[in-house]
Each structure stands twice: as structure tokens, then as C-alpha cells.
XYZ file of C-alpha atoms in Angstrom:
734
model
C -40.976 -39.936 43.228
C -42.897 -38.500 46.265
C -46.659 -37.344 46.152
C -47.967 -34.266 47.422
C -51.876 -34.539 46.313
C -54.703 -37.242 45.727
C -54.422 -38.688 42.289
C -56.730 -36.604 40.431
C -59.464 -38.354 37.804
C -58.182 -37.750 34.498
C -61.621 -37.664 33.346
C -62.670 -35.377 35.179
C -62.563 -31.723 33.833
C -60.597 -28.790 36.118
C -63.649 -26.306 34.838
C -66.049 -25.423 31.662
C -64.095 -22.098 30.901
C -61.106 -22.073 28.563
C -57.435 -23.005 29.834
C -55.265 -20.574 28.790
C -51.072 -21.752 29.242
C -49.768 -21.269 32.388
C -46.482 -19.766 30.999
C -47.043 -16.604 29.203
C -44.804 -14.899 27.255
C -43.998 -11.539 27.505
C -41.663 -10.001 25.167
C -38.790 -8.364 26.449
C -37.038 -5.524 24.789
C -33.672 -6.332 23.590
C -31.237 -3.752 25.800
C -27.709 -4.054 26.007
C -26.267 -2.192 29.520
C -23.461 -2.983 32.374
C -26.252 -4.978 33.742
C -26.480 -7.628 31.009
C -22.568 -7.010 30.290
C -21.743 -8.249 33.504
C -24.503 -11.045 33.162
C -22.459 -12.091 30.080
C -19.079 -12.306 31.540
C -20.749 -14.051 34.404
C -21.781 -16.951 32.131
C -19.234 -16.834 29.983
C -16.637 -16.891 33.020
C -15.179 -20.324 31.968
C -14.543 -19.850 28.403
C -12.910 -15.970 29.749
C -10.905 -17.903 32.608
C -10.125 -20.870 29.772
C -9.143 -18.409 27.248
C -6.982 -16.376 29.553
C -4.738 -19.493 30.492
C -4.758 -20.675 27.455
C -3.198 -17.390 25.900
C -1.578 -16.981 29.574
C 1.355 -19.620 29.798
C 3.184 -18.824 26.079
C 3.234 -14.655 27.117
C 4.419 -16.284 30.738
C 7.136 -18.453 29.463
C 8.181 -15.565 27.193
C 8.121 -12.793 29.614
C 9.969 -15.369 32.287
C 12.931 -16.013 29.612
C 13.380 -12.359 28.785
C 16.722 -10.932 30.110
C 17.232 -7.252 31.105
C 17.888 -4.981 27.830
C 20.976 -1.649 28.114
C 20.888 0.870 25.787
C 24.308 2.950 24.995
C 23.615 6.656 23.496
C 26.350 8.351 21.896
C 25.607 11.545 20.146
C 27.605 13.268 17.795
C 28.060 15.868 14.425
C 29.443 15.120 11.902
C 31.777 18.287 10.413
C 33.727 18.652 6.466
C 37.251 19.015 7.029
C 38.170 23.441 7.959
C 40.843 23.208 5.488
C 38.211 22.425 2.426
C 36.700 25.787 3.122
C 39.871 27.947 3.002
C 39.712 27.709 -0.988
C 37.487 30.383 -1.311
C 37.607 30.291 -5.200
C 38.136 26.856 -5.536
C 35.206 25.584 -7.496
C 36.176 22.665 -8.455
C 34.520 21.364 -4.712
C 31.324 19.841 -5.132
C 31.372 17.278 -2.175
C 29.616 18.849 0.796
C 28.643 16.176 3.872
C 25.034 15.650 3.777
C 23.602 14.275 7.040
C 21.091 11.288 5.474
C 24.117 10.723 3.456
C 26.698 9.972 6.440
C 23.688 8.666 8.461
C 23.437 5.739 5.244
C 27.511 5.174 5.718
C 26.922 4.263 9.527
C 24.950 1.753 8.857
C 26.715 0.343 5.401
C 27.349 -3.721 5.575
C 31.436 -3.279 5.426
C 31.119 -0.932 8.849
C 28.778 -3.468 10.034
C 31.253 -6.720 9.586
C 33.923 -4.389 11.257
C 32.261 -4.307 14.472
C 30.482 -7.569 14.401
C 34.282 -8.871 14.163
C 36.133 -6.219 15.897
C 33.690 -6.871 18.977
C 32.815 -10.317 17.822
C 29.014 -10.480 18.598
C 29.125 -13.745 16.216
C 30.601 -15.616 19.350
C 27.638 -14.738 21.515
C 24.362 -16.130 21.641
C 22.777 -12.843 21.924
C 23.461 -12.130 18.725
C 24.076 -15.302 16.909
C 20.888 -17.668 15.940
C 23.400 -20.260 15.421
C 24.101 -20.415 19.265
C 21.166 -20.789 20.743
C 19.245 -23.496 21.928
C 15.953 -24.380 19.463
C 12.822 -24.044 21.403
C 9.763 -26.483 21.053
C 7.905 -23.639 19.079
C 10.565 -22.710 16.821
C 10.986 -26.590 15.725
C 7.243 -26.678 15.282
C 7.232 -23.553 12.893
C 10.185 -24.916 11.261
C 8.130 -28.378 10.271
C 5.397 -26.385 9.330
C 7.707 -24.370 7.031
C 8.899 -27.839 5.628
C 5.652 -28.747 4.341
C 5.118 -25.842 2.178
C 8.381 -24.719 1.298
C 10.208 -27.936 -0.728
C 13.576 -26.206 -0.463
C 15.618 -26.860 2.232
C 16.540 -23.246 3.875
C 20.484 -23.098 4.289
C 21.920 -23.948 8.424
C 23.601 -21.151 10.195
C 27.795 -21.605 10.281
C 28.071 -21.332 14.262
C 30.916 -18.838 13.549
C 29.904 -17.124 10.011
C 28.499 -13.686 10.343
C 25.475 -13.798 7.622
C 23.462 -14.952 10.793
C 24.786 -12.078 12.854
C 24.305 -8.859 10.793
C 20.514 -9.239 11.306
C 20.758 -9.208 14.889
C 23.568 -6.608 15.061
C 21.097 -4.273 12.987
C 17.886 -4.724 14.981
C 19.763 -3.809 18.097
C 21.282 -0.755 16.462
C 19.898 2.079 16.021
C 21.008 5.296 13.888
C 18.961 8.335 13.225
C 18.765 12.040 12.961
C 16.013 14.867 13.667
C 15.452 17.133 10.675
C 15.693 20.204 12.671
C 19.407 19.408 13.516
C 22.329 18.127 12.466
C 23.177 15.659 15.580
C 23.144 12.465 14.687
C 22.512 9.986 17.528
C 24.111 5.814 17.411
C 22.446 3.759 20.353
C 22.955 0.317 20.992
C 20.654 -2.185 22.704
C 22.279 -5.366 24.264
C 22.060 -7.542 27.676
C 25.268 -6.658 28.419
C 25.821 -3.061 29.665
C 29.324 -2.459 28.844
C 28.685 -4.453 25.122
C 26.154 -1.864 24.388
C 28.458 1.123 25.100
C 31.514 -0.293 23.507
C 29.819 -0.688 20.405
C 28.558 2.864 19.344
C 32.121 3.923 20.338
C 33.794 1.348 18.113
C 30.699 2.070 15.339
C 31.945 5.745 15.332
C 35.585 5.011 14.940
C 35.433 2.375 12.318
C 33.509 5.014 10.753
C 35.987 7.463 10.441
C 38.745 5.116 8.900
C 35.909 3.652 6.690
C 35.462 7.206 5.743
C 39.231 8.158 5.708
C 40.179 5.283 3.326
C 37.135 6.034 1.039
C 37.715 9.597 0.406
C 41.692 7.986 -0.067
C 40.566 5.627 -2.414
C 38.033 7.977 -4.600
C 41.543 10.800 -4.171
C 43.823 7.865 -5.811
C 41.257 7.099 -8.565
C 40.615 10.695 -9.585
C 44.139 11.214 -9.706
C 44.819 8.332 -11.755
C 42.495 9.814 -13.837
C 43.107 13.329 -13.825
C 47.151 12.530 -14.991
C 45.315 10.673 -17.888
C 43.380 13.382 -18.716
C 46.791 15.824 -18.703
C 49.352 13.390 -20.730
C 45.876 13.611 -23.145
C 45.244 16.549 -23.133
C 48.922 17.715 -23.400
C 49.271 16.227 -26.275
C 46.132 17.778 -27.559
C 47.803 21.601 -26.958
C 50.931 21.043 -29.022
C 49.233 19.534 -32.243
C 46.742 22.692 -32.389
C 50.369 24.962 -31.406
C 51.663 22.897 -34.518
C 49.099 23.186 -36.318
C 48.747 27.286 -36.037
C 52.740 27.512 -36.945
C 53.048 25.102 -39.913
C 49.597 27.505 -41.348
C 51.322 30.538 -40.914
C 54.645 29.492 -42.163
C 52.875 27.751 -45.488
C 50.434 30.780 -45.823
C 53.715 33.723 -45.196
C 51.280 35.282 -43.425
C 53.077 38.816 -42.229
C 52.163 39.776 -39.054
C 54.057 42.927 -38.540
C 51.504 45.994 -38.852
C 53.738 48.334 -41.082
C 53.397 45.698 -43.937
C 49.916 45.619 -43.382
C 49.698 49.803 -43.146
C 51.891 49.821 -46.222
C 49.180 47.455 -48.198
C 46.506 49.402 -47.057
C 48.132 53.075 -48.107
C 49.006 51.138 -51.409
C 44.707 50.516 -51.384
C 43.974 53.721 -50.547
C 45.609 55.151 -53.376
C 44.678 53.208 -56.374
C 41.102 53.711 -55.051
C 41.489 58.057 -54.934
C 43.403 57.205 -58.912
C 40.752 55.655 -59.675
C 38.201 58.010 -58.297
C 40.186 60.878 -60.153
C 40.177 59.056 -63.342
C 35.923 58.283 -63.092
C 35.558 61.992 -62.843
C 38.160 62.841 -65.737
C 35.868 60.276 -67.686
C 32.883 61.979 -66.982
C 33.919 65.535 -67.495
C 35.132 64.183 -70.829
C 32.381 61.963 -72.018
C 30.417 65.779 -70.748
C 32.200 67.940 -73.257
C 32.036 65.104 -75.836
C 28.023 64.823 -75.488
C 27.722 68.396 -75.220
C 29.696 69.658 -78.856
C 27.911 66.449 -80.156
C 24.935 67.709 -79.745
C 24.930 70.783 -81.835
C 25.848 71.603 -85.526
C 26.675 75.134 -84.358
C 30.126 74.985 -82.640
C 29.117 78.412 -81.500
C 26.154 77.425 -79.756
C 28.217 74.094 -78.459
C 31.131 76.041 -77.101
C 28.802 78.692 -75.119
C 27.641 75.924 -72.952
C 31.315 73.985 -72.874
C 34.554 74.619 -71.226
C 36.668 75.112 -74.336
C 40.459 75.402 -74.617
C 41.298 79.614 -75.080
C 42.241 79.369 -78.185
C 38.258 78.370 -79.293
C 37.127 80.687 -76.701
C 38.815 83.759 -78.514
C 37.746 82.953 -81.538
C 34.473 82.573 -80.181
C 34.751 85.977 -79.185
C 35.993 87.712 -82.059
C 32.989 85.828 -84.154
C 30.541 87.378 -81.721
C 32.492 90.611 -81.862
C 32.175 90.972 -85.376
C 28.531 89.603 -85.455
C 28.126 92.924 -83.484
C 29.587 94.801 -85.818
C 27.813 93.489 -88.879
C 24.591 94.407 -86.999
C 25.770 97.773 -86.311
C 26.866 98.180 -89.788
C 23.255 97.009 -91.270
C 21.702 99.748 -89.370
C 23.164 102.719 -91.533
C 23.999 100.485 -94.147
C 22.053 98.149 -96.605
C 23.262 95.313 -96.877
C 24.780 95.533 -100.718
C 27.419 97.922 -99.042
C 31.299 96.945 -99.315
C 32.000 97.119 -95.951
C 28.840 94.767 -95.255
C 29.413 92.491 -97.262
C 33.431 92.202 -96.578
C 32.572 92.798 -93.011
C 30.460 89.114 -93.542
C 33.263 87.333 -95.742
C 35.000 87.941 -92.714
C 32.517 86.572 -90.275
C 32.088 83.487 -92.271
C 35.847 82.276 -92.533
C 35.614 83.173 -88.508
C 32.852 80.358 -88.599
C 34.827 78.165 -90.655
C 38.046 78.836 -87.956
C 35.258 78.076 -84.966
C 34.234 75.014 -86.173
C 37.527 73.448 -87.813
C 39.233 74.177 -84.320
C 36.022 72.721 -82.434
C 36.664 69.717 -83.987
C 39.885 69.263 -83.136
C 39.416 69.929 -79.818
C 36.262 67.269 -80.230
C 38.690 64.246 -81.810
C 40.995 65.589 -78.645
C 38.454 64.927 -75.973
C 37.801 61.807 -77.413
C 41.220 60.779 -77.437
C 41.850 61.340 -74.358
C 38.929 59.442 -73.261
C 40.039 56.635 -74.627
C 43.305 57.300 -72.679
C 41.255 57.884 -69.457
C 39.469 53.796 -70.777
C 42.931 52.577 -70.697
C 44.206 53.750 -67.571
C 41.229 52.815 -65.775
C 41.160 49.689 -66.888
C 44.866 49.225 -65.676
C 44.703 51.007 -62.062
C 41.040 48.213 -62.105
C 42.987 45.211 -62.843
C 45.652 46.913 -60.381
C 43.245 47.653 -57.870
C 41.417 44.030 -58.350
C 44.840 41.983 -57.760
C 45.604 43.879 -54.821
C 41.597 43.344 -53.088
C 42.113 39.610 -54.049
C 45.312 39.696 -52.173
C 43.861 41.678 -49.056
C 41.268 38.976 -49.150
C 43.546 36.251 -48.948
C 45.272 37.676 -46.553
C 42.068 37.791 -43.973
C 41.045 34.639 -44.661
C 44.237 33.492 -43.831
C 45.062 35.156 -40.896
C 41.250 34.605 -39.486
C 41.880 30.618 -40.015
C 45.446 31.533 -37.861
C 43.024 33.916 -35.203
C 40.818 30.308 -35.273
C 43.851 27.793 -34.697
C 45.597 29.965 -32.152
C 41.841 30.481 -30.292
C 42.231 26.313 -30.286
C 45.739 26.384 -28.680
C 44.930 28.665 -26.482
C 41.865 26.613 -25.463
C 43.557 23.875 -24.843
C 46.317 25.610 -22.846
C 43.559 26.936 -20.783
C 42.130 23.235 -20.459
C 45.342 21.704 -19.773
C 45.880 24.854 -16.662
C 42.844 23.668 -15.297
C 43.720 20.023 -15.193
C 47.149 20.698 -13.663
C 45.377 23.316 -10.859
C 42.772 20.046 -10.397
C 45.877 17.594 -10.188
C 47.487 19.806 -7.446
C 43.810 20.462 -5.402
C 43.420 16.952 -5.262
C 46.869 16.192 -4.141
C 46.119 19.417 -0.903
C 42.958 17.737 -0.441
C 44.249 14.295 -0.327
C 46.384 14.930 3.217
C 42.795 16.026 4.942
C 41.063 13.660 6.359
C 37.471 12.044 5.611
C 35.658 14.092 8.181
C 35.792 15.450 10.768
C 33.202 14.463 13.537
C 32.282 16.254 17.242
C 31.197 14.516 19.440
C 28.748 15.657 22.151
C 27.894 12.889 23.996
C 30.293 9.329 24.202
C 27.829 6.188 24.681
C 28.129 5.353 28.395
C 28.253 2.180 30.607
C 24.037 2.560 30.949
C 23.298 1.866 34.863
C 19.452 1.299 34.311
C 18.399 -1.358 31.820
C 15.895 -0.510 28.762
C 11.672 -1.127 29.178
C 9.799 -2.163 32.059
C 9.606 -5.174 34.762
C 8.851 -8.424 34.109
C 5.508 -7.831 36.747
C 4.480 -4.639 33.908
C 4.962 -7.159 31.191
C 2.785 -9.812 33.316
C 0.060 -6.852 33.917
C -0.184 -6.501 30.498
C -0.445 -9.916 29.050
C -2.937 -10.401 31.641
C -4.676 -7.094 30.613
C -4.187 -8.287 27.023
C -5.036 -11.449 27.098
C -8.071 -10.487 29.607
C -9.681 -8.350 27.309
C -9.225 -11.240 24.456
C -10.872 -13.694 26.014
C -13.346 -11.413 26.721
C -13.749 -10.237 23.416
C -13.874 -14.364 22.395
C -16.850 -14.445 24.707
C -19.031 -11.586 23.225
C -18.393 -13.438 19.380
C -19.195 -16.498 21.223
C -22.815 -14.878 22.415
C -23.247 -13.484 18.763
C -22.987 -16.688 17.202
C -24.629 -18.369 19.740
C -28.126 -18.902 18.229
C -29.322 -21.844 20.530
C -32.595 -21.232 22.616
C -32.466 -20.608 25.989
C -36.269 -19.020 26.792
C -39.481 -19.163 25.185
C -38.950 -15.159 24.419
C -36.704 -16.518 21.908
C -40.069 -18.670 20.245
C -42.598 -15.827 20.934
C -42.260 -14.701 17.089
C -43.097 -18.554 16.855
C -46.822 -19.139 16.439
C -49.210 -22.297 17.473
C -46.736 -23.232 20.009
C -47.464 -23.251 23.615
C -44.806 -22.692 25.964
C -44.994 -26.093 28.895
C -42.007 -25.129 31.397
C -38.310 -24.768 32.044
C -37.179 -28.304 32.919
C -33.625 -28.269 35.056
C -30.670 -30.262 34.537
C -30.126 -33.746 36.453
C -26.862 -34.250 37.476
C -25.785 -37.934 37.043
C -26.142 -39.148 40.004
C -29.665 -37.471 40.242
C -30.401 -38.761 36.941
C -29.579 -42.752 38.115
C -31.381 -41.653 41.645
C -34.267 -40.832 40.390
C -36.025 -43.461 38.434
C -37.072 -46.532 40.497
C -35.271 -45.023 43.725
C -37.807 -43.265 45.600
C -34.810 -39.930 45.518
C -36.899 -36.961 45.028
C -35.239 -34.484 42.789
C -38.026 -31.807 43.908
C -37.177 -28.738 41.576
C -37.222 -31.495 38.356
C -40.516 -33.273 40.144
C -41.770 -29.998 39.821
C -41.365 -29.047 36.098
C -42.504 -32.672 35.003
C -45.915 -31.754 37.283
C -46.014 -28.248 34.979
C -45.497 -29.687 31.677
C -48.455 -32.497 33.020
C -50.054 -28.940 34.039
C -50.273 -27.168 30.553
C -50.642 -30.852 28.374
C -53.472 -30.839 30.662
C -54.870 -27.066 30.058
C -54.026 -27.240 26.410
C -56.415 -29.792 26.070
C -59.550 -28.470 27.637
C -58.906 -29.366 31.411
C -58.347 -32.917 30.869
C -55.263 -34.982 29.861
C -55.283 -36.048 26.422
C -55.429 -39.637 25.437
C -52.625 -39.749 23.492
C -49.071 -37.519 23.932
C -46.045 -37.735 21.622
C -42.788 -36.255 22.801
C -40.148 -35.806 20.301
C -37.419 -33.191 19.470
C -34.945 -31.909 16.859
C -32.499 -33.477 17.330
C -31.194 -36.814 18.921
C -29.828 -36.035 22.191
C -32.286 -33.256 23.571
C -33.552 -35.400 26.086
C -37.404 -36.148 25.137
C -36.723 -40.122 26.021
C -35.982 -38.514 29.518
C -38.798 -35.950 29.763
C -41.315 -38.763 28.396
C -40.235 -41.728 31.134
C -40.509 -38.743 33.761
C -43.991 -38.404 32.039
C -45.023 -41.593 32.740
C -43.929 -42.506 35.890
C -45.762 -38.603 37.283
C -49.074 -40.250 36.528
C -48.337 -43.576 37.017
C -47.579 -42.240 40.405
C -50.622 -40.160 40.428
C -52.721 -44.095 40.005
C -53.697 -42.731 36.224
C -52.720 -45.686 33.571
C -50.356 -45.067 31.290
C -49.267 -46.807 28.365
C -45.476 -45.875 27.117
C -44.467 -46.697 23.850
C -41.123 -46.215 22.112
C -41.287 -44.936 18.605
C -37.725 -44.837 17.724
C -37.649 -47.976 15.918
C -34.132 -47.915 15.112
C -32.346 -45.959 18.277
C -34.895 -47.205 20.896
C -33.495 -47.813 24.526
C -36.550 -47.958 26.243
C -36.392 -52.055 27.307
C -32.967 -51.076 28.252
C -34.210 -48.558 30.378
C -36.635 -50.685 32.266
C -34.011 -53.862 32.587
C -36.914 -56.065 30.928
C -34.430 -57.897 28.960
C -37.564 -58.525 26.521
C -36.930 -58.271 22.024
C -40.280 -58.133 21.117
C -41.421 -54.950 20.475
C -43.279 -52.799 18.022
C -41.507 -53.707 15.083
C -42.541 -56.609 15.324
C -46.236 -55.951 16.015
C -45.987 -53.245 12.774
C -44.620 -56.295 10.916
C -47.221 -58.893 11.963
C -44.745 -60.712 14.178
C -46.445 -60.169 17.308
C -50.313 -59.096 18.707
C -50.770 -56.130 20.641
C -50.621 -58.174 23.990
C -47.501 -59.398 23.475
C -45.507 -56.494 23.195
C -47.187 -55.241 26.396
C -45.109 -54.981 29.088
C -45.817 -54.111 32.985
C -43.307 -52.717 35.026
C -43.480 -52.873 38.408
C -43.647 -49.053 39.147
C -47.011 -49.396 37.698
C -45.921 -48.180 33.964
C -46.647 -50.978 31.043
C -44.283 -50.040 28.205
C -43.762 -51.283 24.675
C -40.531 -50.806 23.451
C -38.499 -51.303 19.734
C -38.146 -54.871 19.100
C -35.563 -55.529 16.686
C -33.954 -52.870 14.851
C -33.533 -54.860 11.720
C -37.134 -55.337 10.634
C -38.087 -52.889 8.197
C -41.285 -54.272 6.237
C -44.424 -53.141 8.068
C -47.536 -55.339 7.180
C -49.366 -52.749 9.651
C -49.534 -49.408 8.088
C -52.356 -48.453 10.727
C -50.982 -50.389 13.462
C -50.041 -47.336 15.723
C -53.481 -45.605 15.534
C -54.728 -49.263 16.481
C -52.249 -49.055 19.861
C -53.916 -45.813 20.217
C -57.467 -46.761 19.971
C -56.365 -50.225 21.892
C -54.879 -47.968 24.692
C -57.638 -45.494 24.671
C -60.090 -48.297 25.512
C -57.853 -49.893 28.042
C -58.377 -46.227 30.084
C -54.588 -45.664 29.171
C -53.109 -42.479 28.129
C -50.452 -43.967 25.296
C -46.966 -41.474 25.607
C -44.926 -42.312 22.691
C -41.536 -41.805 22.928
C -40.497 -41.001 19.384
C -37.961 -40.432 17.109
C -36.087 -37.019 16.642
C -38.581 -35.405 13.624
C -35.705 -34.089 11.285
C -34.302 -37.897 11.761
C -37.404 -40.069 10.902
C -40.190 -39.495 8.942
C -42.147 -41.497 10.934
C -42.637 -38.732 13.465
C -44.473 -36.735 11.012
C -46.987 -39.160 11.117
C -47.482 -39.931 14.451
C -47.597 -36.721 15.031
C -50.624 -36.567 13.021
C -52.710 -39.841 14.919
C -52.000 -38.086 18.044
C -53.940 -35.757 20.125
C -50.990 -33.645 21.688
C -47.382 -33.137 20.698
C -44.735 -32.348 23.488
C -41.984 -30.922 21.693
C -38.617 -30.976 23.476
C -35.593 -28.170 23.193
C -32.253 -28.014 24.730
C -31.549 -25.448 26.685
C -28.680 -23.537 25.253
C -28.142 -26.909 22.291
C -30.836 -26.811 20.318
C -30.857 -23.765 17.332
C -34.209 -21.887 16.835
C -33.950 -22.388 13.209
C -33.957 -26.154 13.273
C -36.739 -25.936 16.069
C -38.992 -23.988 13.573
C -37.957 -26.355 10.874
C -39.042 -29.660 12.560
C -42.237 -27.744 13.715
C -43.834 -26.984 9.524
C -43.032 -30.855 9.627
C -44.778 -31.557 12.387
C -48.250 -28.995 12.279
C -51.511 -30.598 10.935
C -54.957 -29.992 10.780
C -55.333 -32.099 13.753
C -52.190 -31.323 15.582
C -52.372 -27.367 15.349
C -50.852 -26.194 18.591
C -47.604 -27.882 19.694
C -46.502 -27.571 23.274
C -42.808 -26.947 23.935
C -40.345 -27.628 26.901
C -37.190 -26.060 27.274
C -35.112 -29.269 29.035
C -31.952 -29.224 30.547
C -31.645 -25.652 31.982
C -28.773 -24.512 33.936
C -30.645 -22.391 36.711
C -27.813 -20.891 37.778
C -26.640 -19.986 34.283
C -30.215 -18.937 32.964
C -30.920 -16.922 35.667
C -27.793 -14.925 34.470
C -29.579 -13.877 31.052
C -31.970 -11.023 30.565
C -34.914 -12.760 29.503
C -38.336 -12.402 31.877
C -38.178 -16.546 32.767
C -34.399 -15.690 34.273
C -36.408 -15.541 37.390
C -38.298 -19.167 37.559
C -35.190 -20.682 39.125
C -34.234 -17.703 42.023
C -32.044 -18.774 44.259
C -34.689 -18.037 47.213
C -36.506 -20.995 44.891
C -33.648 -23.429 44.775
C -33.453 -23.215 48.473
C -36.481 -24.107 49.563
C -36.422 -27.131 47.141
C -33.693 -28.477 48.649
C -34.557 -27.832 51.681
C -37.797 -29.788 51.610
C -35.728 -32.380 49.817
């Protein structure tokens, strides 16, 4: 290692003033602009290229195996046969063609099987998976499926159509626009002639299937309707026989003149009954009037009586008037008056006798009228009852005749339907109007392979860039002191660049300088001095959160830098279980720090001197665990300081050994090493919490294994530390 300056006295202070750390952290805002995106892509370029290549390999394999496909297209419209619309009064038709239903008929399984058989699609590997070669990816997929599915899938038969039907449906397209009734049929195939032949053949098979379907339906319907006609004929005959038998059994007269005679008789009886009732009322009134008073002359005055009684009553009235005139002339004892009174008395007796006789005659007449009325009512009741029976019988006969007529009408309707079905059987199932039959396509379907390659490349790049963004978002490793700005009581000591394997082997003891690495180590030494009031600390612990962060390299480099500056230094391997300091110096000694702490060796027995000027203490045997000198580390520090040496401890990782925490409490300064792009901030913070103590409150931090080219791509405040001009300068001096 080259020395550019005279070795300074480590005990000589640089200045009485307070020394601030050389690297002050400047916090930058987390801006996201195009420059940061470009930087992210540049630093993740290897990941992006790798993912792109991994995605493009299967894509290129798949695209290279693509064959040009051709598509044949046929356009048609389905009509109902024209003859079915000629019978305007035919109400039995309700089977109008529906475009959606006919589209589903074109996609039916029976038509698909006929197309596959007649076009021999099951003999072509394009449509029969059983004839294809199984690819490597398909084998892997089948193997993985067999791990989860215990049932063995049935292998497709080579000449069967069960495996061909799904491929046929994938290549076939049948649809129609909602705004029109036009049906479009297309078929995709790598054979242009086959792509045109399948739609045309599908149309012809559809017509055959449609005609066969309609014929079969008509045959079944005709058989059904013939059976219905036979059953209906039986019901009609039964209804007619029932009406005829009922008419004969009830002796129902159906002639109008006989019915009129019966009605006339009923009217005469009704009129006769009315006249008898009127006579009865008059006789009853006369009898009541005659029986109402004892004076016959008064009763005769208010009642209609025969002329004989009327004349007697008139004679009596005349005699009474003559008596009144005589009394005006004579007195009551006159002879004429007495004679006239006798005549009047005799006339009254005759009138009473005639009235009583007339009353008896009226009573006899009333009895005769009542007898006659009863006879007429009996005759009329019989006629009414017979008329009612005839009406009920006639209604029942009418009902039976209507049932017979209804059954006959149903029979006639079935006969009409049978004749209509016989006429429809002579018509085709449907009529097609083909607008454009499928022709052999001249241009392949879709885009070329180059377009697919470009699209796959763009998709792979997009996926790779997305993956790079995801990786960047999940990256929680420390790459700059900006990320450690929020951690208190830490002092940045600088960035240590990464060494290549060849440089790592040449740097140590080969006098092959690496300028950037040497300058970084000098920066760390300067930071140690500045943090310790301008002079180097007597003891320094070099540690890290995890193993593999490069703490041993930094500890050895610090020791060699101090030794090159003629400063006595003692390098102690503090990793009591995994220390490799003796292997690095190639000393071949086996006695070390473990033996000293266990009381098996003295201090002078474990200190070895290397020709480079470094005194070192190896870790010793790892199997020794019992320690009889609990203060052995403090004794080493005291003896080294008494000898004028600076003790550098290459300790174990903080999170792997509790000895490191004890060692940091004894040493004057602690140097924590963080590996660039590997050590997480969380692990570093946890290790700092373990190391902080009252004596060692401030911890010096150095970021190791920095990739200068990648570090310059980040948007950190120290990204320009390893600029291209500076790297060229160091390379030129080297």
C-alpha cells in the first residue's frame, strides 16, 4: 500500500477546535421524476434484461410455431316457407322462425358431428388433439395435474370425434346482429379451402337437419292427431246416441203445432178459471149484501137482483108512497088506510120470501162455482205440471244436442288440423337466402409473426420494468447515508468501494495499490480521528449486523493503513467462533484469544508479529467455551495501550454474538460496517440499539462494498461521490 504523506504522530492533536464529521448528511426530498425513472431502469438493467429474455424464450417458441390461419365467411338469412303464409285464416300456425333459435340450431351437436364426419376433421391434427405431438410444456402440465387429481383422465381416441368437437367449436363462429336478421358463419383453419368449405357444408347440413326435424315433428303430430280424431269420433257418436235415446224415452214432441195446441188449451183453462173466479166474487158480494141487513127492501136496493124481486120491491115502494098520500088526507084509522097497510105488509112478506129464495139460489150457485173452480184448477195444475216436465225434458234434450254439436265441432277441427299437417308435410323446413357463400380466402387471418414478436417484446419489457419497480419498492437495504439520516448518534465515516476478487487478493501484502479503496480507508481513519477530538482512539471495535458485510476486510485494511503510517497497531480477532485471521496472515498458529480467555495462555503467547508491521491475535480454538478471565478483553486493551498500540477488534456480528455488545462497551470507538445493497435498515437499527452505551454513545458508520457505477445511478446526495472523472483520475494515478 502506498503512503503519500509522512506518518503523523497519532498523539499529536490536529487542532484544539471541535471536529465535525467529514461526511455531513444532506437530506433530499423523495422526488419522482423522469430522471429517477431512467436511473431506476439503468441500475436494474440486468434484471430487466433477464426477465425479458426469460419471457421472450417461450413467446418466441410459441410464435415461431404459429401457422397462418384463414377464415371463410358466409352470410345468409333464414325465412319461413312462403307457402305457410298463403292461408290467412289458418290459426294453427304458431311456429314462426326465430333468428336466435336458428343460430342455436346451427351450433347443435348433431350438425357438428355430421360436419366433422363428412369433412373428415377428426383425421387432421389441427382439430384432433389425439393426433398432435405432446409438447414438453404439456407434459409438465399433465404431470402437475396428476399430482393433484388422482383420477386418470381418459385418453382421446385417435379416430374419435369427442376430442374434435371442442376444437371445431373454437374454430367456428355463428352470430347475428341485433339490428338485422342476417346470420354470419365463419370458420378458421390453416387450410384456406377447408375454411371456405366448412361454412357452405354447414348450411346444407342445416337444411337437411331442419327438414328432417320438421318432418319428424309432423309425423309425430299426425299420428297424435289421428289418435285424437278416433277418440273424438267415439265421443261424438256417444253424444248423438245419448240425445236421440233421451228424446225417444221421454216422448218429447218436437212439432210446433202440437206444442201450440197444448199452449192454447192452457190458455183456455186459464181464461175459464178467471171467469169462474169473477163469478164467485160477484156471487159472494151479492150474498154478503143480502146477509148484511134484515130489511129485504134495503138489501134489494143496494144489490143487483132478478126482475121479479125488483118488481115486487117497486110495487112495495109504490104502496108506501100511496099510504103516505092517504095519511095526508085521512087519519090512521080510515078504512082505505088500514087496507093499504095490509097490502103493504103482504108485499113485504112476499119480498122477503123472494129475497130469501134468491139468497139460497146464490149460495147454491156459489157452491157450484167453487166445485167447477176446483175441477178447472185440477185440470190446469195437471197441464202445468206436464208442461213443466216437457220443458225440462226439452232443456235436457237441448243440452245433449249441444254436447253432440260441440263434440262434432271438435272432430271437424281435428280433421282440419290433420289436413293442414298433411299440407305442411309437403313444404320444406326452412328457406335460406344466401347473400354471400363462403369463398376461399386469399389473405391469412390476423397479423404476421413479426407483429406478434414486437408485441411480445413490448409486453415482456413492460413486465420486466414492472418487476424492476416492484423489486425497487421492496428493497429495504441501505445504499446511502441519506437513508440513515433519521438515526440519531451515528457519524458517517464514508463509502468504501467494492473490490474485485483480483483486487482483493492483490491489495493485501502485494503492494498493488487500489487508489479508490485506499482513499476510502484513509477517510474512515480520518473520521475516527475527527470523532475522537482530533486523535486516533486507543481501541476500535469493527463490527456489523450480519456476517458477510465486509467488517473483517475493513478491520484488516485499517490495521494495514495504520501500520503503513508507522503507527503501532494490534489487530485482534474477536470472533471467538468463526474467526479466520490466522488463515489470512497464514501464520499457522493455533493459540489465540480463546486460550487467553480460558487461562491456557499468556498475553505474550497469543500476540504474533507479521512482517507488514501488524501485531495480531487470532481467535484460537473454537471448541473452548469456558472463560476464567471475564476481564480478559479489558486487560488486552490496557496492555496494548501501555505498549503504545491501537487495538482494532475484528468482532463477531452484533446479532450473532453477545460478546460484541460487551466489547463495544469496553472499546473507545465502534465502527459499524453496513454492506451496500444488502444490510437492511431494520437490522442496522436493531444492531445499533444493542451496541449503544453510556461510554460509546456515538457510533461511526461506514458503508462497504459500494458499486460506484450503480451508486451513481441513485438520486442520493452522495451519488456523485464516485463520479466518472474521479474514477478516471484514480485509475490514471494508479
